[in-house]
Coordinates of C-alpha atoms in Angstrom, one line a residue:
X1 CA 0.0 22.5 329.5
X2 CA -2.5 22.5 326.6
X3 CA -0.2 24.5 324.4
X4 CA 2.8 21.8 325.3
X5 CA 1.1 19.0 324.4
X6 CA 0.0 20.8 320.9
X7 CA 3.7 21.6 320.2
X8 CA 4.7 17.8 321.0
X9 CA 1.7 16.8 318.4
X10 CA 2.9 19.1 316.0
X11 CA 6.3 17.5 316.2
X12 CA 4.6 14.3 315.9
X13 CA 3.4 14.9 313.0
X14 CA 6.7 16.7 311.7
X15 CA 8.3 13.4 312.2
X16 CA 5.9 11.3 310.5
X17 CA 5.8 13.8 307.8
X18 CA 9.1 13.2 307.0
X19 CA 9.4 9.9 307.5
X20 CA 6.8 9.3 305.2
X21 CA 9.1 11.7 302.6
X22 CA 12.1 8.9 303.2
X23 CA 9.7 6.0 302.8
X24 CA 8.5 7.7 299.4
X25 CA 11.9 8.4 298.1
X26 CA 13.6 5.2 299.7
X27 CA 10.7 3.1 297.2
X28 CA 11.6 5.7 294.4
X29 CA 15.3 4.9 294.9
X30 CA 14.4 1.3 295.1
X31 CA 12.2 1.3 291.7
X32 CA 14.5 3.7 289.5
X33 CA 17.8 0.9 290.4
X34 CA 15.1 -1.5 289.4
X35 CA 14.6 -0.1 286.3
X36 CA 18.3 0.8 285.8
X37 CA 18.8 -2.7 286.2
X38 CA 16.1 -4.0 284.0
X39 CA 17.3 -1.5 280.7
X40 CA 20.8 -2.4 281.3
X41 CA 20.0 -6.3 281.2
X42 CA 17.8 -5.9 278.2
X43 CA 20.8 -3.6 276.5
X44 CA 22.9 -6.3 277.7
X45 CA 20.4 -9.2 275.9
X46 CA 20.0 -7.2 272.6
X47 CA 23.5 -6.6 272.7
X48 CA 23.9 -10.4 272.8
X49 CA 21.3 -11.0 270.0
X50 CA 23.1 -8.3 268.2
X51 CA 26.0 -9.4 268.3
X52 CA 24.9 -13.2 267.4
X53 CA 22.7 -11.8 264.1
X54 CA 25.8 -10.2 262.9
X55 CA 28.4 -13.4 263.7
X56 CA 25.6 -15.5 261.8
X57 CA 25.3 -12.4 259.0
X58 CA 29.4 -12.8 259.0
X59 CA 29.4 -16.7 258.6
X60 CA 27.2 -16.2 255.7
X61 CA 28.8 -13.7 253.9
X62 CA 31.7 -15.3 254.0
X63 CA 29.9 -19.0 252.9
X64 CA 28.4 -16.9 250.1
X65 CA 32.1 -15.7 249.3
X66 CA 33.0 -18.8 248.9
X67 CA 30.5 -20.0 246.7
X68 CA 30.8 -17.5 244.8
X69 CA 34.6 -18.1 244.7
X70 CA 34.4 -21.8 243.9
X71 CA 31.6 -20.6 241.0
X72 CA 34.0 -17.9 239.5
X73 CA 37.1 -21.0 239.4
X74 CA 33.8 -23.4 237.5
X75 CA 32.9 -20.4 235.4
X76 CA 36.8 -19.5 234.3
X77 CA 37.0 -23.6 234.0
X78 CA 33.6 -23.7 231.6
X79 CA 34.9 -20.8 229.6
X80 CA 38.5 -22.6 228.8
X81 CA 36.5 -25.7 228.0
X82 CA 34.4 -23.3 225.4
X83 CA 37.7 -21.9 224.0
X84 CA 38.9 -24.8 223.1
X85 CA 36.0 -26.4 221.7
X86 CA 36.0 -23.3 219.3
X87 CA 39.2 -22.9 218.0
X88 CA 38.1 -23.6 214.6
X89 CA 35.2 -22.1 214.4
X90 CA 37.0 -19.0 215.9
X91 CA 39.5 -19.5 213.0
X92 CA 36.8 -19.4 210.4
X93 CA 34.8 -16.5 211.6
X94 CA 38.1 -14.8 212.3
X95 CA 39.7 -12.4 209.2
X96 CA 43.4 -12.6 208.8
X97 CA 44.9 -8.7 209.0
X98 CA 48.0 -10.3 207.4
X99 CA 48.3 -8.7 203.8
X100 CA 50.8 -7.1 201.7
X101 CA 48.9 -3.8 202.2
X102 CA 48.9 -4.5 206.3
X103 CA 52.8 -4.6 206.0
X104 CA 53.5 -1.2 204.4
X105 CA 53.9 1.6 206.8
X106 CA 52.6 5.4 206.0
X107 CA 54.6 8.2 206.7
X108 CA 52.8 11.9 207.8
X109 CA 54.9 13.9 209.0
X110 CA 54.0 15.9 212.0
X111 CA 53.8 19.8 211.9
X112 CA 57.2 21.8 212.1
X113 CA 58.2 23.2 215.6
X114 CA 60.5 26.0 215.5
X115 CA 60.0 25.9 219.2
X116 CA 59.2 29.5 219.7
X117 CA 62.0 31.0 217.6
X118 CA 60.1 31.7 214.5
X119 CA 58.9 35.3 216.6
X120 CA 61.1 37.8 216.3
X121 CA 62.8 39.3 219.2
X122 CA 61.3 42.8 220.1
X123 CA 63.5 46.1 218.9
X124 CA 64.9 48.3 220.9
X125 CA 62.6 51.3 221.6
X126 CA 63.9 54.8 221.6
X127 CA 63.1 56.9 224.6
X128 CA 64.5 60.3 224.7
X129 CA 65.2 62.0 228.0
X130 CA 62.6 64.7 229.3
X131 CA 63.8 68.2 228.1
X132 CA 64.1 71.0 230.6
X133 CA 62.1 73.8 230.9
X134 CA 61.9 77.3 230.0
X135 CA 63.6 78.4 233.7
X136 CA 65.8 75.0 233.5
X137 CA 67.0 75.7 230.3
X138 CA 68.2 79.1 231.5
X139 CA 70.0 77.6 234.4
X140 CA 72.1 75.2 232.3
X141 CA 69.4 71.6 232.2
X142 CA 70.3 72.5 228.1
X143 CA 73.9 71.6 228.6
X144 CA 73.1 68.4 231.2
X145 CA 69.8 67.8 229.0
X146 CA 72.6 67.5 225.8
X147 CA 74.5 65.0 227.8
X148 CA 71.7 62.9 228.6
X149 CA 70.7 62.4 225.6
X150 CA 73.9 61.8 224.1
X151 CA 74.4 58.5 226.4
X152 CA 70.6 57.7 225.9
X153 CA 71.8 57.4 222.4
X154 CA 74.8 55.1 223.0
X155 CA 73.3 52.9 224.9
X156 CA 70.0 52.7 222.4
X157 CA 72.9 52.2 220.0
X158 CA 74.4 49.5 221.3
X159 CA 70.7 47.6 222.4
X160 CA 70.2 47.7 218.8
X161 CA 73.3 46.2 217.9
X162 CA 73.0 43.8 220.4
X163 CA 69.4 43.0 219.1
X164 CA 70.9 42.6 215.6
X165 CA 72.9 39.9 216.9
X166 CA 70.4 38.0 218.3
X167 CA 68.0 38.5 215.3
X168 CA 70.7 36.8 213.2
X169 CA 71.4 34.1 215.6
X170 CA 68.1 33.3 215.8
X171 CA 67.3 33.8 211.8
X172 CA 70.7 31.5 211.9
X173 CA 68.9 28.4 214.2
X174 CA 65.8 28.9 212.6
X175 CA 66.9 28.1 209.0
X176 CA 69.2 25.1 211.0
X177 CA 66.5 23.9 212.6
X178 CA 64.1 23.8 209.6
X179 CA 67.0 22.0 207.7
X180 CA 67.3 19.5 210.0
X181 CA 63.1 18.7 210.0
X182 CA 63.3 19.2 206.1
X183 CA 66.3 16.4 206.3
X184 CA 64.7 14.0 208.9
X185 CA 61.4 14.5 206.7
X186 CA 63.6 13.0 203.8
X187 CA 64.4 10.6 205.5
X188 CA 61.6 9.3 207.3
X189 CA 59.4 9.1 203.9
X190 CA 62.5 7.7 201.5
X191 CA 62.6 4.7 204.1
X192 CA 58.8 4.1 204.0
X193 CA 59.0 4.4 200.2
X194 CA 62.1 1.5 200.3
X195 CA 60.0 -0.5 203.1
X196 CA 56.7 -0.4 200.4
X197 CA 58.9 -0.6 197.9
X198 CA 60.8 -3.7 199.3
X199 CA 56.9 -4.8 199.8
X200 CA 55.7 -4.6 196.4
X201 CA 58.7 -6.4 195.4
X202 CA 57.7 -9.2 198.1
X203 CA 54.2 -9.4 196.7
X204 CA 55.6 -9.4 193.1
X205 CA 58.1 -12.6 194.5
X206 CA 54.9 -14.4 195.6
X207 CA 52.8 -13.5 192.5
X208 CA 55.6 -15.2 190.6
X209 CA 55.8 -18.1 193.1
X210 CA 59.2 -17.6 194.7
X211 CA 59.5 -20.4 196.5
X212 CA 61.6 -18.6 199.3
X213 CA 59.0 -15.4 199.3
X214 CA 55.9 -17.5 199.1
X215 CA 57.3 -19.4 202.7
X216 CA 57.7 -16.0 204.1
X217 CA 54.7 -15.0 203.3
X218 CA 52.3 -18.0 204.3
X219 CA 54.5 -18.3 207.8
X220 CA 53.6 -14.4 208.0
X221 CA 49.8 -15.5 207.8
X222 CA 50.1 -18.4 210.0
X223 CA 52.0 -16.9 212.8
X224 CA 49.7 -13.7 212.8
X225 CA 46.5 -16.3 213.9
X226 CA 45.7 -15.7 217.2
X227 CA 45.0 -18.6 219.6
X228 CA 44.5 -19.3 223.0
X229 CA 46.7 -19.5 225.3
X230 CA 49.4 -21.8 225.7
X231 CA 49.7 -22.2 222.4
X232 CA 53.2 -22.3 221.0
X233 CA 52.8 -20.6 217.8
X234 CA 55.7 -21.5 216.1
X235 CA 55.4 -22.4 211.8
X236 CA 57.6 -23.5 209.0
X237 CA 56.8 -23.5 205.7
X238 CA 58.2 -25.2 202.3
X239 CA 56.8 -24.0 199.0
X240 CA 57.1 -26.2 196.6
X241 CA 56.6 -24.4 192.7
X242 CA 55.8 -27.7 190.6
X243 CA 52.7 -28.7 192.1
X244 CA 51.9 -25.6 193.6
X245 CA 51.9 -27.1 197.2
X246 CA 52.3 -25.4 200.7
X247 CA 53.8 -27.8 203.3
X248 CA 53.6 -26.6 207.2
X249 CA 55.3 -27.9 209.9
X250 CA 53.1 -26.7 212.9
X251 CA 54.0 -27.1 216.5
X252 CA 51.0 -28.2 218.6
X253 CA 49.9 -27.6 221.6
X254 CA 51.0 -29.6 224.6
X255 CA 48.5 -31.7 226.2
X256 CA 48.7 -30.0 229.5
X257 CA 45.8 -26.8 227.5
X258 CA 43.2 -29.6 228.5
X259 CA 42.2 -28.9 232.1
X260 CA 42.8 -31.5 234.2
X261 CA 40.1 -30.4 236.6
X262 CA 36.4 -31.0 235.1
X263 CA 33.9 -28.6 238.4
X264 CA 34.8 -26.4 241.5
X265 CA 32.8 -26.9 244.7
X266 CA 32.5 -25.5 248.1
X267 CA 32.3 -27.8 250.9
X268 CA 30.8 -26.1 253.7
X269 CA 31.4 -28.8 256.2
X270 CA 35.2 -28.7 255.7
X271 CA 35.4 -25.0 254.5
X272 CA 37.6 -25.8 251.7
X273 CA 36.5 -25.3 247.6
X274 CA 37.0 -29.1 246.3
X275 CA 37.9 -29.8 242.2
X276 CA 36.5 -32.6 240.8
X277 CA 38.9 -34.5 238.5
X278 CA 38.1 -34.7 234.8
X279 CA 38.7 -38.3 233.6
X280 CA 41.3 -39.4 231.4
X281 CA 39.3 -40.5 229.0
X282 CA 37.6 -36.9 228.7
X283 CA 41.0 -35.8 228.6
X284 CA 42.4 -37.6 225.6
X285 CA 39.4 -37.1 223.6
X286 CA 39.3 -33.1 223.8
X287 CA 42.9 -33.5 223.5
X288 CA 42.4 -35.2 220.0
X289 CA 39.6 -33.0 219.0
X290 CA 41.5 -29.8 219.2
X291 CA 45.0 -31.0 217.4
X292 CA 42.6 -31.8 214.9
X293 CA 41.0 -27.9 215.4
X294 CA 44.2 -27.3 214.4
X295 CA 45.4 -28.8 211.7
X296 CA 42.2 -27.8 209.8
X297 CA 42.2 -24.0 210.7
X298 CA 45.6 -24.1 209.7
X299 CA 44.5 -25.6 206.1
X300 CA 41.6 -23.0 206.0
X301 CA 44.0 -20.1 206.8
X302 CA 46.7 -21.5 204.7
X303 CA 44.1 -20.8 201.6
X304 CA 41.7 -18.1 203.2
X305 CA 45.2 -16.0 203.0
X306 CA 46.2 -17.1 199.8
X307 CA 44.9 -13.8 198.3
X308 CA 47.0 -14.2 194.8
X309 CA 45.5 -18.2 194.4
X310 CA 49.2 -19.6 194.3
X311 CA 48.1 -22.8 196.5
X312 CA 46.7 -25.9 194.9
X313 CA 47.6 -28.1 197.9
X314 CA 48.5 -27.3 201.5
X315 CA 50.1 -30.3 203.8
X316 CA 50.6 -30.0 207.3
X317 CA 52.6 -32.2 209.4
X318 CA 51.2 -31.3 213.4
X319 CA 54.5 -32.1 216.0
X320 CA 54.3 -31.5 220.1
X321 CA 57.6 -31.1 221.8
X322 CA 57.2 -32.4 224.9
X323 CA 59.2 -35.0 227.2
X324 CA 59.1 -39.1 226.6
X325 CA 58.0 -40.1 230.2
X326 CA 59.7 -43.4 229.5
X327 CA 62.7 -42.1 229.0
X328 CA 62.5 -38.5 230.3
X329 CA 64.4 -37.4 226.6
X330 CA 62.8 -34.6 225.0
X331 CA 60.9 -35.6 222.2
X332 CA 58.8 -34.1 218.7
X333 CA 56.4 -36.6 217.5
X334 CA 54.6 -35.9 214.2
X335 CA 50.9 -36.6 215.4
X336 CA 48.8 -35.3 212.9
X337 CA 49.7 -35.5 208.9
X338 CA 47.6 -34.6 206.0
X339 CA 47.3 -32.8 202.7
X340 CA 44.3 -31.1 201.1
X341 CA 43.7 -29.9 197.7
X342 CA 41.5 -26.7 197.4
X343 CA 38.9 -27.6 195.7
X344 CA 38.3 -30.3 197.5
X345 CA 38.6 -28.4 200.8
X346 CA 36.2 -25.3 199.7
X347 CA 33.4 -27.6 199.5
X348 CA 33.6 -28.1 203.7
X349 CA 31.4 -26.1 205.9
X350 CA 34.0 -25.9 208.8
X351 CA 31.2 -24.5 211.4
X352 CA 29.4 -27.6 211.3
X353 CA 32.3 -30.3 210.9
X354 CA 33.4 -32.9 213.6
X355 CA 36.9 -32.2 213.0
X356 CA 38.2 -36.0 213.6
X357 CA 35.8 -37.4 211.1
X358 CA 36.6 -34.5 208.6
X359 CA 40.2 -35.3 209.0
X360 CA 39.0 -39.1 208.3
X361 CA 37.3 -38.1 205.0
X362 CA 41.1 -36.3 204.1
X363 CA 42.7 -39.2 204.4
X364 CA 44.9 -37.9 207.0
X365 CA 47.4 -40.0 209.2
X366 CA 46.7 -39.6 212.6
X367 CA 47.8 -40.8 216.1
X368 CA 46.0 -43.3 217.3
X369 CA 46.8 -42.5 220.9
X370 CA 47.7 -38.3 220.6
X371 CA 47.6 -38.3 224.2
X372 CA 50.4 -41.1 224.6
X373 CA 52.6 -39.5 221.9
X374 CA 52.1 -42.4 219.8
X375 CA 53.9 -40.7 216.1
X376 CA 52.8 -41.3 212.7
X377 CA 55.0 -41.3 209.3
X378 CA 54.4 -37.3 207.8
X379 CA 52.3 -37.6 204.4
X380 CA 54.8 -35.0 203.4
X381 CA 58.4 -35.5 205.2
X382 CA 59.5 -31.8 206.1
X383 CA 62.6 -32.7 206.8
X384 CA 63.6 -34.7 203.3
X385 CA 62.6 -31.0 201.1
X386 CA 65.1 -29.1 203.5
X387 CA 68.1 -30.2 200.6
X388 CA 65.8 -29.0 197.8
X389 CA 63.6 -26.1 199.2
X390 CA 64.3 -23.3 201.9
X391 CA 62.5 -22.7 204.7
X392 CA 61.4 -19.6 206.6
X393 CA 61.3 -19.4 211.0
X394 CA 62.9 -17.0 213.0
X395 CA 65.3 -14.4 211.9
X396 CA 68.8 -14.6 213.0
X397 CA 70.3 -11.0 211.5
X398 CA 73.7 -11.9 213.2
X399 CA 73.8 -15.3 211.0
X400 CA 73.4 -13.9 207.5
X401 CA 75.8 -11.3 207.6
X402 CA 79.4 -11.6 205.2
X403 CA 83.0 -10.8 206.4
X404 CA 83.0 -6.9 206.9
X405 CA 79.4 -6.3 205.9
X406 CA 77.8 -3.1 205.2
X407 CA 75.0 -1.9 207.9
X408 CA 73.4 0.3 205.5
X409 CA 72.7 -2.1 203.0
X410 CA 70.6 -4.4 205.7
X411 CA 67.0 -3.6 205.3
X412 CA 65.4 -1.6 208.3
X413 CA 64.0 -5.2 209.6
X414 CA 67.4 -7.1 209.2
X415 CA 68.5 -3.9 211.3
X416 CA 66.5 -4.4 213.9
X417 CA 66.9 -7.8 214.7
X418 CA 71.0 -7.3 214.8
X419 CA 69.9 -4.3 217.3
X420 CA 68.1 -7.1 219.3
X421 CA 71.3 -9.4 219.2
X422 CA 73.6 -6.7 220.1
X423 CA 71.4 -5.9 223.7
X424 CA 71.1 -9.5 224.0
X425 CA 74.5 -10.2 223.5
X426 CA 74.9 -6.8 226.2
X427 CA 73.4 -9.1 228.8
X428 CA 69.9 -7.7 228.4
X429 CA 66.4 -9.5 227.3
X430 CA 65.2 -8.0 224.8
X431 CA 63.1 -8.6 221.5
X432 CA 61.7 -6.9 218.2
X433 CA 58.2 -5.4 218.4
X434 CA 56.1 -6.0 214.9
X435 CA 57.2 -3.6 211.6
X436 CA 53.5 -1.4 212.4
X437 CA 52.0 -0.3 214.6
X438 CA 54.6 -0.5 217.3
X439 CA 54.0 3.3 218.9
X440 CA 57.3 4.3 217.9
X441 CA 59.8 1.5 219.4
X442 CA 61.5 -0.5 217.3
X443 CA 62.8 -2.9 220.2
X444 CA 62.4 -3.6 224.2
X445 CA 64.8 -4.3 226.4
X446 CA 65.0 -5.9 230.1
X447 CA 67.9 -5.2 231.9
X448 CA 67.7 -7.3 234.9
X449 CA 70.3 -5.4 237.0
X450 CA 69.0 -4.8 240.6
X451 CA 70.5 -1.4 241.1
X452 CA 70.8 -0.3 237.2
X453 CA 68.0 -2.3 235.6
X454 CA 64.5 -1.4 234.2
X455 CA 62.6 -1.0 231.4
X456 CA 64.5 0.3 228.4
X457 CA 62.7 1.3 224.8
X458 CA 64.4 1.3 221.5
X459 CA 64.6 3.1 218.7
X460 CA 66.8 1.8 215.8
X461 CA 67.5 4.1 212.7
X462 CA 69.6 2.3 209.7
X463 CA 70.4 6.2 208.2
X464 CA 73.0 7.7 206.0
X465 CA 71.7 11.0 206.5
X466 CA 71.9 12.7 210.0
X467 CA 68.9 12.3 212.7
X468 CA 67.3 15.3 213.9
X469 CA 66.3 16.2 217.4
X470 CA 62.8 15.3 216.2
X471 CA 63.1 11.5 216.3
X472 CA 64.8 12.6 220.1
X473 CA 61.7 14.3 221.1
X474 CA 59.5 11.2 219.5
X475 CA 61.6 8.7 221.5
X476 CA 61.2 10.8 225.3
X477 CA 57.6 10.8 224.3
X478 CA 56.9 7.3 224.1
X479 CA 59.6 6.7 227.2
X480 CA 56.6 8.9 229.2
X481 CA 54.1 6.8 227.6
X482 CA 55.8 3.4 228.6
X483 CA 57.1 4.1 231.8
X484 CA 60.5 3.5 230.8
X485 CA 63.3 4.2 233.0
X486 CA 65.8 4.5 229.8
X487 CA 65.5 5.4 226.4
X488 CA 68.2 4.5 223.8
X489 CA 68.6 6.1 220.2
X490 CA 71.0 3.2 217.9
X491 CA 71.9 5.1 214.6
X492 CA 74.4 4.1 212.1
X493 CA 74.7 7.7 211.4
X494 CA 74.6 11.0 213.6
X495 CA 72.7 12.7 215.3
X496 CA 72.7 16.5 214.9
X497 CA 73.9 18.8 217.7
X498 CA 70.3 20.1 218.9
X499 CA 69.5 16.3 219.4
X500 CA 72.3 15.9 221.6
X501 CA 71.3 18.7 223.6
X502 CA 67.8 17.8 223.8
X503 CA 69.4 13.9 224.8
X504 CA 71.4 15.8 227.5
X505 CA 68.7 17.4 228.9
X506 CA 66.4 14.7 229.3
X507 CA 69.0 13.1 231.7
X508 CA 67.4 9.1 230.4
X509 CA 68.2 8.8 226.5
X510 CA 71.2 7.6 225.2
X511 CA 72.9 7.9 222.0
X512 CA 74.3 5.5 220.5
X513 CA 76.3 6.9 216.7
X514 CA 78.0 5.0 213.7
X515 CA 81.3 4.4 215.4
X516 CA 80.2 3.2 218.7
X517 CA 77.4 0.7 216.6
X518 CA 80.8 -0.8 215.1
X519 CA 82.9 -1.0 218.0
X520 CA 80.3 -2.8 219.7
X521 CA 79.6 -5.2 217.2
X522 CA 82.9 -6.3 217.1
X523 CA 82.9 -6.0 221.4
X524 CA 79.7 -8.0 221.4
X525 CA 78.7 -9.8 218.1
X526 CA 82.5 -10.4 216.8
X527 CA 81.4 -8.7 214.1
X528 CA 83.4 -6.1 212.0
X529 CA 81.3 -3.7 210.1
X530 CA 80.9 -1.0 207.8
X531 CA 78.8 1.9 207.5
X532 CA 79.3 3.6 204.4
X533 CA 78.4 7.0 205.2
X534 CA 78.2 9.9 203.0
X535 CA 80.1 13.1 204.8
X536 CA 78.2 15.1 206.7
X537 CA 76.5 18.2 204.9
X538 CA 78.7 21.5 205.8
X539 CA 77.0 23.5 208.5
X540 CA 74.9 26.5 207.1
X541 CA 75.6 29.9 207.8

């Protein structure tokens, strides 16, 4: 009985043993979903504050991007402002590059490139078949040995005729080849030498006071003056020999170069960038300050670039094209007028000038109300020296050309701009690039066509002598160097048979010879032509 009742104890305790275990890991279960929950609420919270720091990071980044934004518009705004204030000043400081030296071109000719075949092509060698031996020889390898040899020696034979052949083929494209350099060499350097020739004989016009040369030049000077933009940049000039006098006819600017806005600012509230008017009043006086900018950098140029001291007096008469908002006609007031003699004007220190009070203390007629269009009467009337003087503006090649005019005795220029006629009279956009400096194109052309169109460069070669596949080669090069889908070689000679070649190869230049320049003249331009070649040099053997 005593040992049953210390079995039931034991299991007593068993049992309260292990309920003591579930209690224990009941509260351990309990405390660890406690803390569970606890580290995922405080994930969840810093998730939240997280989550809020970066919105509130994002809102201001993006505030700060738009200040920033409405301060870049002010800053661009501020520096236009400054542009235009300077304009005279800039002219001052500024040197002209226009000179008579600046317009001649130098010719160096690059190195010759036989393209590989000045090496000679490798002889035949001679290798004899093996003779047999001693116990060969006996069993008859003399007799096949013989044989051998004797076709080794035929077929050496003809190798070395063959390689004759080729030697004097290639001895043969070589000395063509070399020819054709030593031809397009000529060439190249007898038209700089008539470009600097025709130069010298410009600055010996102007020296002499050509009336007609001394236009060209000055309009050359003028046009070459870089402002900003929107600025039309269109000049002519009248030279008159008596009293040594320059008259220009300038085309202003328009009054819409004064910004009509004066400050950008961001408006957080509203999340928009607002622009704070300028007044009108602002508007009209900058306006009238910088025609007047203009018309006396235009006098300072006029006899800063009068290198030869041909100029005693320069006028300028300022006009705007713009429309008459009465009458919605286009309109050309003169509003700015005056003349200057150079003595007088050397004695101004531009930098420091107010440029409507020096135009007072010149005497100068000008608008009242610039802004308004109001005109004044030219001190010098432009228009009344067309019947005794000549004038010089744009080029019209097309214009000056006789009944059935030679092409070769047009000056490379005069070529050029009937090239640009001719693609504009194609259907094409296209327009001269300067006489220097112009990376090898003489002309660019836009064709607009959706399917066929792109960007076409031009080379345009007034020759009597053939062009070789050099000027080819010099054309694909800058094609690569301007993207251009389309290269175009106008000649009013040949070109020589490698050049085609090369041209055909390429797959993107096209040539375009005397004949087909003529017919398309006429096609185009209604123009019938000469070239009046020399015949082509006999082909060398």
């Amino acid at each position: 009985m005593a040992k049953r009742r210390g079995v039931w104890a034991d299991l007593q305790q068993e049992r309260a043993r292990r309920q003591r275990l579930e209690q224990q890991a009941h509260r351990a279960a309990t405390q660890a979903a406690k803390k569970a929950e606890r580290e995922h609420e405080q994930a969840r919270r810093a998730a939240a504050r997280q989550a809020a720091q970066n919105e509130r990071e994002r809102k201001r980044l993006y505030i700060e991007e738009r200040k920033a934004e409405a301060a870049d518009l002010a800053a661009d705004l501020q520096a236009r402002i400054e542009e235009l204030d300077s304009v005279l000043i800039t002219g001052v400081r500024s040197r002209l590059d226009i000179s008579f030296a600046s317009l001649k071109r130098a010719f160096q000719s690059p190195p010759f490139d036989p393209g590989g075949i000045d090496r000679p092509i490798p002889r035949p060698q001679w290798v004899p078949p093996r003779p047999p031996g001693v116990f060969g020889g006996l069993l008859g390898g003399r007799a096949r040995y013989e044989r051998e040899e004797a076709a080794a020696r035929q077929a050496y034979e003809r190798e070395c005729d063959q390689h004759a052949g080729a030697e004097a083929d290639r001895l043969r494209l070589l000395e063509e080849r070399r020819f054709a350099y030593d031809q397009w060499v000529s060439t190249e350097s007898e038209t700089v030498r008539r470009h600097n020739a025709e130069i010298d004989d410009f600055e010996q016009q102007v020296r002499a006071g050509d009336s007609d040369a001394v236009a060209r030049f000055f309009t050359l000077v003028l046009d070459s003056s870089p402002y900003p933009e929107g600025f039309p940049h269109r000049t002519r000039a009248i030279y008159r020999t008596e009293p040594r006098e320059l008259v220009v006819e300038y085309e202003l600017p328009p009054q819409s170069v004064i910004p009509a806005e004066r400050d950008y600012k961001y408006v957080q509230t509203r999340d928009e960038i607002d622009k704070t008017a300028r007044s009108v009043k602002e508007i009209k006086d900058r306006y009238a300050s910088l025609i007047a900018q203009v018309a006396l950098r235009t006098l300072h140029e006029v006899f800063a670039g009068d290198s030869v001291g041909i100029t005693k007096v320069a006028s300028f008469n300022g006009h705007v094209s713009t429309t008459d908002p009465a009458t919605g006609q286009p309109v050309r007031p003169c509003l700015i007028s005056v003349s200057a003699e150079r003595e007088l004007f050397s004695t101004f220190v531009l930098a420091d000038v107010d440029p409507v009070a020096c135009l007072k203390k010149l005497n100068a007629l000008v608008s009242p109300h610039p802004y308004d269009l109001e005109a004044v009467r030219p001190v010098v009337d432009f228009e009344a020296l067309l019947s005794q003087y000549k004038f010089v503006e744009g080029m019209d090649a097309v214009a000056g050309l006789d009944a059935r005019p030679d092409l070769l005795d047009m000056t490379p220029t005069e070529f050029e701009h009937l090239t640009r006629q001719l693609f504009e009279a194609m259907g094409m956009q296209s327009w001269v690039t300067q006489a220097s400096k112009d990376d090898g194109v003489d002309a660019v052309a836009v064709n607009e066509d959706p399917v066929f169109g792109g960007l076409c460069v031009i080379q345009a070669k007034r020759y009597r002598g053939a062009v070789g596949v050099e000027a080819v080669r010099a054309l694909a090069g800058v094609m690569e160097d301007k993207h251009a889908t389309k290269g175009i070689m106008v000649t009013t000679s040949w070109v020589t048979k490698e050049g085609h070649a090369f041209a055909s190869r390429h797959g993107r230049i096209q040539i375009m010879e005397c004949e087909e320049i003529k017919y398309l003249c006429k096609e185009h331009l209604d123009l019938d032509v000469l070239i009046s070649l020399p015949k082509p040099p006999p082909k060398r053997r």
